[in-house]
Amino acid sequence: MLYMDYAATSPLYEEVIQTIAEVMRTHYGNPSSIHRLGVEAEKLVQTAKGVIATAIGVSANEIICTSGGTESNNLAIKGVAYGYQHRGKHLITTQVEHASVKEVFAQLAQEGFRVTYLPVSSTGRVQLEDLRAAICEDTTLVSIMYVNNEMGAIQPIQEIGQLLMAYPKIIFHVDAIQGIVKLPLQPKAWGIDLCSASAHKFRGPKGAGFLYRRAGINLQPLLAGGGQEYGVRSGTENVPLIVGMAKALRMSMDNQMDKMAHSYRLRQRLVSGIAAMPELVVTGAHQDHEAAPHIVHFIFAGMKAEVVVHALEQKGVYISTRSACTSGESEPSEVMLALGASREMAMSGLRVSFSADHQEQEIEQFISALQNVVRDLAPLRNQPVVRKEKRV
């Protein structure tokens, strides 16, 4: 089996599995309890937060543990929108956000908030001029993802943070779920106020995530209850998964720059192998500083993406058509449409995502499997709709 769908989810480190099992077995106390078992569990939570905070250069009391990326994004966006609506009701995001952001803004728009959706370039990047032009007197929140989950485009987060420093009343949220670990991330230095992450994207457990909240930012809680997590996220902390998340993050961050360089080398070989097939078109940015090291997106024009996915599956190779959260939809990719692709092209997108643990021979194995699938399916496709030299 060759699993290359790491942007959807990733296998847990064996050490993380063992740690979670041990905490489940031994430290089952409620962190809010005042007896010894409770105190020990609370210490584990605080230690885990310290590990997470150190990894991204923030303070432990700025880490809020959640159930994952969707909750982190909901808490950040709704928490600011509701908590600061006395300042204004204008919000800014982009046309290419993950569903856990896009759908939140759609809900807020129905409740009377004004939402500006920034366009992106043909490579999927936001332009600073568009953001500057969109800012109004009553803007309270800018929410922009670090790495697009479908195309792998890197947004200019550092530059956006610098721009927003001139607007101290605007809160800057970054969905870093696909970017953390894979790329450098410095929330404080980059002017980020809120930052979302999900453990299962970096070989941690599903059901665990965190939200970095800069000290001084007030969020309106989404859940009422016992007031855990500084009163922002009520509910008994999931101690085993929080500890497992911290361990996975620490392990993933070891030798981060070496892993990033290795991943970019794999990406370059993968891109060249795909680009060599006349039937396929690699999409998005080709420059390393604009494309994430672990995601490659391409189009097999005239062929439904799910047909390719299942043909590769027959050969033991696993990839995605787009975000795992939307891969079951029959509609074209909204991300591709935002990049200017036709409806037909937006139905034919495929995403390959891998880890720094992959090696060159596995990339060669994937290219060989893809060549065989393309050869078998090419006669069955509709008329090609994309010239080879065209970029989308």
JSON list of C-alpha atoms in Angstrom, two decimals, residues 6-201:
[
{"chain": "A", "resi": 6, "resn": "TYR", "atom": "CA", "xyz": [-1.66, 13.03, 4.32]},
{"chain": "A", "resi": 7, "resn": "ALA", "atom": "CA", "xyz": [-3.54, 16.30, 3.85]},
{"chain": "A", "resi": 8, "resn": "ALA", "atom": "CA", "xyz": [-6.72, 14.36, 4.70]},
{"chain": "A", "resi": 9, "resn": "THR", "atom": "CA", "xyz": [-5.25, 12.63, 7.73]},
{"chain": "A", "resi": 10, "resn": "SER", "atom": "CA", "xyz": [-2.04, 10.95, 8.78]},
{"chain": "A", "resi": 11, "resn": "PRO", "atom": "CA", "xyz": [-1.12, 7.74, 10.61]},
{"chain": "A", "resi": 12, "resn": "LEU", "atom": "CA", "xyz": [-0.23, 8.17, 14.27]},
{"chain": "A", "resi": 13, "resn": "TYR", "atom": "CA", "xyz": [3.35, 7.79, 15.43]},
{"chain": "A", "resi": 14, "resn": "GLU", "atom": "CA", "xyz": [3.69, 4.48, 17.26]},
{"chain": "A", "resi": 15, "resn": "GLU", "atom": "CA", "xyz": [5.12, 6.38, 20.23]},
{"chain": "A", "resi": 16, "resn": "VAL", "atom": "CA", "xyz": [1.99, 8.58, 20.29]},
{"chain": "A", "resi": 17, "resn": "ILE", "atom": "CA", "xyz": [-0.27, 5.53, 20.33]},
{"chain": "A", "resi": 18, "resn": "GLN", "atom": "CA", "xyz": [1.66, 4.10, 23.28]},
{"chain": "A", "resi": 19, "resn": "THR", "atom": "CA", "xyz": [1.54, 7.41, 25.15]},
{"chain": "A", "resi": 20, "resn": "ILE", "atom": "CA", "xyz": [-2.21, 7.81, 24.65]},
{"chain": "A", "resi": 21, "resn": "ALA", "atom": "CA", "xyz": [-2.83, 4.24, 25.82]},
{"chain": "A", "resi": 22, "resn": "GLU", "atom": "CA", "xyz": [-0.67, 4.76, 28.91]},
{"chain": "A", "resi": 23, "resn": "VAL", "atom": "CA", "xyz": [-2.43, 8.00, 29.87]},
{"chain": "A", "resi": 24, "resn": "MET", "atom": "CA", "xyz": [-5.83, 6.36, 29.33]},
{"chain": "A", "resi": 25, "resn": "ARG", "atom": "CA", "xyz": [-4.79, 3.46, 31.53]},
{"chain": "A", "resi": 26, "resn": "THR", "atom": "CA", "xyz": [-3.15, 5.39, 34.34]},
{"chain": "A", "resi": 27, "resn": "HIS", "atom": "CA", "xyz": [-4.23, 9.03, 34.40]},
{"chain": "A", "resi": 28, "resn": "TYR", "atom": "CA", "xyz": [-8.00, 8.83, 34.18]},
{"chain": "A", "resi": 29, "resn": "GLY", "atom": "CA", "xyz": [-8.70, 11.53, 36.75]},
{"chain": "A", "resi": 30, "resn": "ASN", "atom": "CA", "xyz": [-10.76, 14.57, 35.84]},
{"chain": "A", "resi": 31, "resn": "PRO", "atom": "CA", "xyz": [-8.38, 17.55, 35.52]},
{"chain": "A", "resi": 32, "resn": "SER", "atom": "CA", "xyz": [-10.92, 19.69, 37.38]},
{"chain": "A", "resi": 33, "resn": "SER", "atom": "CA", "xyz": [-10.98, 17.38, 40.42]},
{"chain": "A", "resi": 34, "resn": "ILE", "atom": "CA", "xyz": [-9.09, 18.55, 43.49]},
{"chain": "A", "resi": 35, "resn": "HIS", "atom": "CA", "xyz": [-7.85, 15.11, 44.58]},
{"chain": "A", "resi": 36, "resn": "ARG", "atom": "CA", "xyz": [-4.49, 13.62, 43.61]},
{"chain": "A", "resi": 37, "resn": "LEU", "atom": "CA", "xyz": [-5.71, 11.89, 40.42]},
{"chain": "A", "resi": 38, "resn": "GLY", "atom": "CA", "xyz": [-7.29, 15.11, 39.24]},
{"chain": "A", "resi": 39, "resn": "VAL", "atom": "CA", "xyz": [-4.21, 17.17, 40.03]},
{"chain": "A", "resi": 40, "resn": "GLU", "atom": "CA", "xyz": [-1.99, 14.70, 38.17]},
{"chain": "A", "resi": 41, "resn": "ALA", "atom": "CA", "xyz": [-4.25, 14.88, 35.11]},
{"chain": "A", "resi": 42, "resn": "GLU", "atom": "CA", "xyz": [-4.22, 18.67, 35.24]},
{"chain": "A", "resi": 43, "resn": "LYS", "atom": "CA", "xyz": [-0.43, 18.65, 35.37]},
{"chain": "A", "resi": 44, "resn": "LEU", "atom": "CA", "xyz": [-0.33, 16.51, 32.24]},
{"chain": "A", "resi": 45, "resn": "VAL", "atom": "CA", "xyz": [-2.59, 18.99, 30.43]},
{"chain": "A", "resi": 46, "resn": "GLN", "atom": "CA", "xyz": [-0.45, 21.94, 31.45]},
{"chain": "A", "resi": 47, "resn": "THR", "atom": "CA", "xyz": [2.75, 20.13, 30.48]},
{"chain": "A", "resi": 48, "resn": "ALA", "atom": "CA", "xyz": [1.26, 19.32, 27.08]},
{"chain": "A", "resi": 49, "resn": "LYS", "atom": "CA", "xyz": [0.28, 22.96, 26.59]},
{"chain": "A", "resi": 50, "resn": "GLY", "atom": "CA", "xyz": [3.82, 23.95, 27.45]},
{"chain": "A", "resi": 51, "resn": "VAL", "atom": "CA", "xyz": [5.18, 21.62, 24.76]},
{"chain": "A", "resi": 52, "resn": "ILE", "atom": "CA", "xyz": [2.75, 23.03, 22.18]},
{"chain": "A", "resi": 53, "resn": "ALA", "atom": "CA", "xyz": [3.49, 26.62, 23.18]},
{"chain": "A", "resi": 54, "resn": "THR", "atom": "CA", "xyz": [7.25, 26.10, 22.95]},
{"chain": "A", "resi": 55, "resn": "ALA", "atom": "CA", "xyz": [6.89, 24.59, 19.48]},
{"chain": "A", "resi": 56, "resn": "ILE", "atom": "CA", "xyz": [5.28, 27.76, 18.09]},
{"chain": "A", "resi": 57, "resn": "GLY", "atom": "CA", "xyz": [6.92, 30.34, 20.34]},
{"chain": "A", "resi": 58, "resn": "VAL", "atom": "CA", "xyz": [3.96, 31.42, 22.47]},
{"chain": "A", "resi": 59, "resn": "SER", "atom": "CA", "xyz": [2.95, 31.12, 26.13]},
{"chain": "A", "resi": 60, "resn": "ALA", "atom": "CA", "xyz": [1.26, 28.02, 27.54]},
{"chain": "A", "resi": 61, "resn": "ASN", "atom": "CA", "xyz": [-1.69, 30.08, 28.82]},
{"chain": "A", "resi": 62, "resn": "GLU", "atom": "CA", "xyz": [-2.35, 31.17, 25.24]},
{"chain": "A", "resi": 63, "resn": "ILE", "atom": "CA", "xyz": [-3.18, 27.60, 24.14]},
{"chain": "A", "resi": 64, "resn": "ILE", "atom": "CA", "xyz": [-6.83, 26.49, 24.20]},
{"chain": "A", "resi": 65, "resn": "CYS", "atom": "CA", "xyz": [-7.38, 22.78, 23.62]},
{"chain": "A", "resi": 66, "resn": "THR", "atom": "CA", "xyz": [-10.27, 21.84, 21.33]},
{"chain": "A", "resi": 67, "resn": "SER", "atom": "CA", "xyz": [-11.67, 18.79, 19.58]},
{"chain": "A", "resi": 68, "resn": "GLY", "atom": "CA", "xyz": [-9.89, 19.63, 16.33]},
{"chain": "A", "resi": 69, "resn": "GLY", "atom": "CA", "xyz": [-9.56, 22.09, 13.49]},
{"chain": "A", "resi": 70, "resn": "THR", "atom": "CA", "xyz": [-13.26, 22.63, 12.85]},
{"chain": "A", "resi": 71, "resn": "GLU", "atom": "CA", "xyz": [-13.90, 23.61, 16.46]},
{"chain": "A", "resi": 72, "resn": "SER", "atom": "CA", "xyz": [-10.80, 25.81, 16.58]},
{"chain": "A", "resi": 73, "resn": "ASN", "atom": "CA", "xyz": [-11.94, 27.67, 13.46]},
{"chain": "A", "resi": 74, "resn": "ASN", "atom": "CA", "xyz": [-15.52, 28.02, 14.73]},
{"chain": "A", "resi": 75, "resn": "LEU", "atom": "CA", "xyz": [-14.36, 29.28, 18.11]},
{"chain": "A", "resi": 76, "resn": "ALA", "atom": "CA", "xyz": [-11.97, 31.80, 16.60]},
{"chain": "A", "resi": 77, "resn": "ILE", "atom": "CA", "xyz": [-14.34, 33.23, 14.00]},
{"chain": "A", "resi": 78, "resn": "LYS", "atom": "CA", "xyz": [-17.62, 33.20, 15.91]},
{"chain": "A", "resi": 79, "resn": "GLY", "atom": "CA", "xyz": [-15.87, 34.09, 19.15]},
{"chain": "A", "resi": 80, "resn": "VAL", "atom": "CA", "xyz": [-14.52, 37.29, 17.59]},
{"chain": "A", "resi": 81, "resn": "ALA", "atom": "CA", "xyz": [-17.61, 38.11, 15.52]},
{"chain": "A", "resi": 82, "resn": "TYR", "atom": "CA", "xyz": [-19.93, 37.89, 18.53]},
{"chain": "A", "resi": 83, "resn": "GLY", "atom": "CA", "xyz": [-17.46, 39.20, 21.08]},
{"chain": "A", "resi": 84, "resn": "TYR", "atom": "CA", "xyz": [-16.51, 42.31, 19.15]},
{"chain": "A", "resi": 85, "resn": "GLN", "atom": "CA", "xyz": [-19.72, 43.11, 17.29]},
{"chain": "A", "resi": 86, "resn": "HIS", "atom": "CA", "xyz": [-20.03, 46.28, 19.35]},
{"chain": "A", "resi": 87, "resn": "ARG", "atom": "CA", "xyz": [-17.08, 47.54, 17.24]},
{"chain": "A", "resi": 88, "resn": "GLY", "atom": "CA", "xyz": [-18.57, 46.52, 13.92]},
{"chain": "A", "resi": 89, "resn": "LYS", "atom": "CA", "xyz": [-20.00, 43.68, 11.88]},
{"chain": "A", "resi": 90, "resn": "HIS", "atom": "CA", "xyz": [-17.70, 43.55, 8.87]},
{"chain": "A", "resi": 91, "resn": "LEU", "atom": "CA", "xyz": [-15.57, 40.42, 8.39]},
{"chain": "A", "resi": 92, "resn": "ILE", "atom": "CA", "xyz": [-12.99, 39.50, 5.75]},
{"chain": "A", "resi": 93, "resn": "THR", "atom": "CA", "xyz": [-11.96, 36.07, 4.48]},
{"chain": "A", "resi": 94, "resn": "THR", "atom": "CA", "xyz": [-11.08, 34.50, 1.11]},
{"chain": "A", "resi": 95, "resn": "GLN", "atom": "CA", "xyz": [-12.86, 32.55, -1.60]},
{"chain": "A", "resi": 96, "resn": "VAL", "atom": "CA", "xyz": [-10.72, 29.45, -1.04]},
{"chain": "A", "resi": 97, "resn": "GLU", "atom": "CA", "xyz": [-11.15, 28.63, 2.64]},
{"chain": "A", "resi": 98, "resn": "HIS", "atom": "CA", "xyz": [-11.85, 25.17, 4.07]},
{"chain": "A", "resi": 99, "resn": "ALA", "atom": "CA", "xyz": [-15.50, 24.36, 4.76]},
{"chain": "A", "resi": 100, "resn": "SER", "atom": "CA", "xyz": [-14.94, 24.78, 8.52]},
{"chain": "A", "resi": 101, "resn": "VAL", "atom": "CA", "xyz": [-14.27, 28.47, 7.81]},
{"chain": "A", "resi": 102, "resn": "LYS", "atom": "CA", "xyz": [-16.41, 29.09, 4.75]},
{"chain": "A", "resi": 103, "resn": "GLU", "atom": "CA", "xyz": [-19.58, 27.69, 6.31]},
{"chain": "A", "resi": 104, "resn": "VAL", "atom": "CA", "xyz": [-19.05, 29.69, 9.50]},
{"chain": "A", "resi": 105, "resn": "PHE", "atom": "CA", "xyz": [-18.92, 32.92, 7.55]},
{"chain": "A", "resi": 106, "resn": "ALA", "atom": "CA", "xyz": [-22.03, 31.86, 5.62]},
{"chain": "A", "resi": 107, "resn": "GLN", "atom": "CA", "xyz": [-23.85, 31.43, 8.95]},
{"chain": "A", "resi": 108, "resn": "LEU", "atom": "CA", "xyz": [-22.67, 34.81, 10.19]},
{"chain": "A", "resi": 109, "resn": "ALA", "atom": "CA", "xyz": [-23.80, 36.47, 6.95]},
{"chain": "A", "resi": 110, "resn": "GLN", "atom": "CA", "xyz": [-27.28, 35.04, 7.55]},
{"chain": "A", "resi": 111, "resn": "GLU", "atom": "CA", "xyz": [-27.20, 36.62, 11.01]},
{"chain": "A", "resi": 112, "resn": "GLY", "atom": "CA", "xyz": [-26.54, 40.09, 9.63]},
{"chain": "A", "resi": 113, "resn": "PHE", "atom": "CA", "xyz": [-22.74, 40.28, 9.45]},
{"chain": "A", "resi": 114, "resn": "ARG", "atom": "CA", "xyz": [-21.19, 41.67, 6.24]},
{"chain": "A", "resi": 115, "resn": "VAL", "atom": "CA", "xyz": [-18.57, 39.34, 4.79]},
{"chain": "A", "resi": 116, "resn": "THR", "atom": "CA", "xyz": [-16.02, 40.25, 2.12]},
{"chain": "A", "resi": 117, "resn": "TYR", "atom": "CA", "xyz": [-14.53, 37.28, 0.27]},
{"chain": "A", "resi": 118, "resn": "LEU", "atom": "CA", "xyz": [-11.13, 38.17, -1.17]},
{"chain": "A", "resi": 119, "resn": "PRO", "atom": "CA", "xyz": [-10.35, 36.77, -4.65]},
{"chain": "A", "resi": 120, "resn": "VAL", "atom": "CA", "xyz": [-7.16, 34.85, -5.36]},
{"chain": "A", "resi": 121, "resn": "SER", "atom": "CA", "xyz": [-4.72, 34.81, -8.26]},
{"chain": "A", "resi": 122, "resn": "SER", "atom": "CA", "xyz": [-4.43, 31.97, -10.76]},
{"chain": "A", "resi": 123, "resn": "THR", "atom": "CA", "xyz": [-1.95, 30.35, -8.36]},
{"chain": "A", "resi": 124, "resn": "GLY", "atom": "CA", "xyz": [-4.35, 30.63, -5.43]},
{"chain": "A", "resi": 125, "resn": "ARG", "atom": "CA", "xyz": [-2.78, 33.53, -3.55]},
{"chain": "A", "resi": 126, "resn": "VAL", "atom": "CA", "xyz": [-4.43, 36.54, -1.98]},
{"chain": "A", "resi": 127, "resn": "GLN", "atom": "CA", "xyz": [-3.20, 39.95, -3.08]},
{"chain": "A", "resi": 128, "resn": "LEU", "atom": "CA", "xyz": [-2.35, 42.44, -0.33]},
{"chain": "A", "resi": 129, "resn": "GLU", "atom": "CA", "xyz": [-3.89, 45.26, -2.37]},
{"chain": "A", "resi": 130, "resn": "ASP", "atom": "CA", "xyz": [-7.26, 43.48, -2.34]},
{"chain": "A", "resi": 131, "resn": "LEU", "atom": "CA", "xyz": [-7.09, 43.07, 1.42]},
{"chain": "A", "resi": 132, "resn": "ARG", "atom": "CA", "xyz": [-6.15, 46.69, 1.98]},
{"chain": "A", "resi": 133, "resn": "ALA", "atom": "CA", "xyz": [-9.03, 47.84, -0.23]},
{"chain": "A", "resi": 134, "resn": "ALA", "atom": "CA", "xyz": [-11.52, 45.63, 1.62]},
{"chain": "A", "resi": 135, "resn": "ILE", "atom": "CA", "xyz": [-10.81, 46.99, 5.10]},
{"chain": "A", "resi": 136, "resn": "CYS", "atom": "CA", "xyz": [-13.57, 49.23, 6.46]},
{"chain": "A", "resi": 137, "resn": "GLU", "atom": "CA", "xyz": [-14.08, 51.28, 9.59]},
{"chain": "A", "resi": 138, "resn": "ASP", "atom": "CA", "xyz": [-16.18, 48.52, 11.11]},
{"chain": "A", "resi": 139, "resn": "THR", "atom": "CA", "xyz": [-13.95, 45.55, 10.17]},
{"chain": "A", "resi": 140, "resn": "THR", "atom": "CA", "xyz": [-13.28, 43.39, 13.22]},
{"chain": "A", "resi": 141, "resn": "LEU", "atom": "CA", "xyz": [-11.80, 40.18, 11.79]},
{"chain": "A", "resi": 142, "resn": "VAL", "atom": "CA", "xyz": [-9.57, 38.98, 8.95]},
{"chain": "A", "resi": 143, "resn": "SER", "atom": "CA", "xyz": [-9.43, 35.18, 8.63]},
{"chain": "A", "resi": 144, "resn": "ILE", "atom": "CA", "xyz": [-7.05, 33.67, 6.04]},
{"chain": "A", "resi": 145, "resn": "MET", "atom": "CA", "xyz": [-5.69, 30.13, 5.80]},
{"chain": "A", "resi": 146, "resn": "TYR", "atom": "CA", "xyz": [-1.94, 29.50, 5.81]},
{"chain": "A", "resi": 147, "resn": "VAL", "atom": "CA", "xyz": [-1.90, 26.66, 3.26]},
{"chain": "A", "resi": 148, "resn": "ASN", "atom": "CA", "xyz": [-4.81, 25.80, 1.01]},
{"chain": "A", "resi": 149, "resn": "ASN", "atom": "CA", "xyz": [-5.96, 22.28, 1.76]},
{"chain": "A", "resi": 150, "resn": "GLU", "atom": "CA", "xyz": [-6.70, 21.48, -1.86]},
{"chain": "A", "resi": 151, "resn": "MET", "atom": "CA", "xyz": [-4.10, 23.26, -3.99]},
{"chain": "A", "resi": 152, "resn": "GLY", "atom": "CA", "xyz": [-1.33, 23.69, -1.45]},
{"chain": "A", "resi": 153, "resn": "ALA", "atom": "CA", "xyz": [-0.99, 27.42, -2.13]},
{"chain": "A", "resi": 154, "resn": "ILE", "atom": "CA", "xyz": [0.82, 29.31, 0.64]},
{"chain": "A", "resi": 155, "resn": "GLN", "atom": "CA", "xyz": [-0.80, 32.59, 1.58]},
{"chain": "A", "resi": 156, "resn": "PRO", "atom": "CA", "xyz": [1.47, 35.54, 2.46]},
{"chain": "A", "resi": 157, "resn": "ILE", "atom": "CA", "xyz": [0.57, 35.34, 6.14]},
{"chain": "A", "resi": 158, "resn": "GLN", "atom": "CA", "xyz": [3.62, 37.20, 7.39]},
{"chain": "A", "resi": 159, "resn": "GLU", "atom": "CA", "xyz": [2.99, 40.10, 5.01]},
{"chain": "A", "resi": 160, "resn": "ILE", "atom": "CA", "xyz": [-0.71, 40.16, 5.88]},
{"chain": "A", "resi": 161, "resn": "GLY", "atom": "CA", "xyz": [0.10, 40.27, 9.58]},
{"chain": "A", "resi": 162, "resn": "GLN", "atom": "CA", "xyz": [2.48, 43.16, 8.99]},
{"chain": "A", "resi": 163, "resn": "LEU", "atom": "CA", "xyz": [-0.18, 45.03, 7.01]},
{"chain": "A", "resi": 164, "resn": "LEU", "atom": "CA", "xyz": [-2.76, 44.51, 9.75]},
{"chain": "A", "resi": 165, "resn": "MET", "atom": "CA", "xyz": [-0.46, 45.94, 12.41]},
{"chain": "A", "resi": 166, "resn": "ALA", "atom": "CA", "xyz": [-1.58, 49.33, 11.09]},
{"chain": "A", "resi": 167, "resn": "TYR", "atom": "CA", "xyz": [-5.14, 48.36, 12.12]},
{"chain": "A", "resi": 168, "resn": "PRO", "atom": "CA", "xyz": [-4.86, 47.41, 15.80]},
{"chain": "A", "resi": 169, "resn": "LYS", "atom": "CA", "xyz": [-8.63, 46.96, 16.21]},
{"chain": "A", "resi": 170, "resn": "ILE", "atom": "CA", "xyz": [-8.75, 44.22, 13.57]},
{"chain": "A", "resi": 171, "resn": "ILE", "atom": "CA", "xyz": [-8.13, 40.69, 14.83]},
{"chain": "A", "resi": 172, "resn": "PHE", "atom": "CA", "xyz": [-6.16, 38.34, 12.56]},
{"chain": "A", "resi": 173, "resn": "HIS", "atom": "CA", "xyz": [-7.05, 34.65, 12.53]},
{"chain": "A", "resi": 174, "resn": "VAL", "atom": "CA", "xyz": [-5.03, 32.05, 10.61]},
{"chain": "A", "resi": 175, "resn": "ASP", "atom": "CA", "xyz": [-6.25, 28.55, 9.82]},
{"chain": "A", "resi": 176, "resn": "ALA", "atom": "CA", "xyz": [-2.84, 26.86, 9.98]},
{"chain": "A", "resi": 177, "resn": "ILE", "atom": "CA", "xyz": [-4.16, 23.31, 9.90]},
{"chain": "A", "resi": 178, "resn": "GLN", "atom": "CA", "xyz": [-2.31, 22.39, 6.68]},
{"chain": "A", "resi": 179, "resn": "GLY", "atom": "CA", "xyz": [0.69, 24.60, 7.33]},
{"chain": "A", "resi": 180, "resn": "ILE", "atom": "CA", "xyz": [1.80, 23.88, 10.86]},
{"chain": "A", "resi": 181, "resn": "VAL", "atom": "CA", "xyz": [4.84, 21.57, 11.07]},
{"chain": "A", "resi": 182, "resn": "LYS", "atom": "CA", "xyz": [5.23, 21.60, 7.28]},
{"chain": "A", "resi": 183, "resn": "LEU", "atom": "CA", "xyz": [6.35, 25.25, 7.22]},
{"chain": "A", "resi": 184, "resn": "PRO", "atom": "CA", "xyz": [7.73, 27.78, 9.72]},
{"chain": "A", "resi": 185, "resn": "LEU", "atom": "CA", "xyz": [5.05, 29.36, 11.89]},
{"chain": "A", "resi": 186, "resn": "GLN", "atom": "CA", "xyz": [5.67, 32.25, 14.28]},
{"chain": "A", "resi": 187, "resn": "PRO", "atom": "CA", "xyz": [2.33, 33.65, 15.48]},
{"chain": "A", "resi": 188, "resn": "LYS", "atom": "CA", "xyz": [3.73, 36.41, 17.67]},
{"chain": "A", "resi": 189, "resn": "ALA", "atom": "CA", "xyz": [6.39, 37.64, 15.26]},
{"chain": "A", "resi": 190, "resn": "TRP", "atom": "CA", "xyz": [3.93, 37.57, 12.35]},
{"chain": "A", "resi": 191, "resn": "GLY", "atom": "CA", "xyz": [1.15, 39.51, 14.08]},
{"chain": "A", "resi": 192, "resn": "ILE", "atom": "CA", "xyz": [-1.26, 36.58, 14.31]},
{"chain": "A", "resi": 193, "resn": "ASP", "atom": "CA", "xyz": [-3.91, 36.90, 17.04]},
{"chain": "A", "resi": 194, "resn": "LEU", "atom": "CA", "xyz": [-5.60, 33.52, 16.64]},
{"chain": "A", "resi": 195, "resn": "CYS", "atom": "CA", "xyz": [-4.24, 30.35, 15.02]},
{"chain": "A", "resi": 196, "resn": "SER", "atom": "CA", "xyz": [-5.98, 27.00, 14.50]},
{"chain": "A", "resi": 197, "resn": "ALA", "atom": "CA", "xyz": [-4.36, 23.55, 14.40]},
{"chain": "A", "resi": 198, "resn": "SER", "atom": "CA", "xyz": [-5.50, 19.93, 14.27]},
{"chain": "A", "resi": 199, "resn": "ALA", "atom": "CA", "xyz": [-3.50, 17.01, 15.66]},
{"chain": "A", "resi": 200, "resn": "HIS", "atom": "CA", "xyz": [-4.34, 14.38, 13.08]},
{"chain": "A", "resi": 201, "resn": "LYS", "atom": "CA", "xyz": [-2.65, 16.42, 10.35]}
]
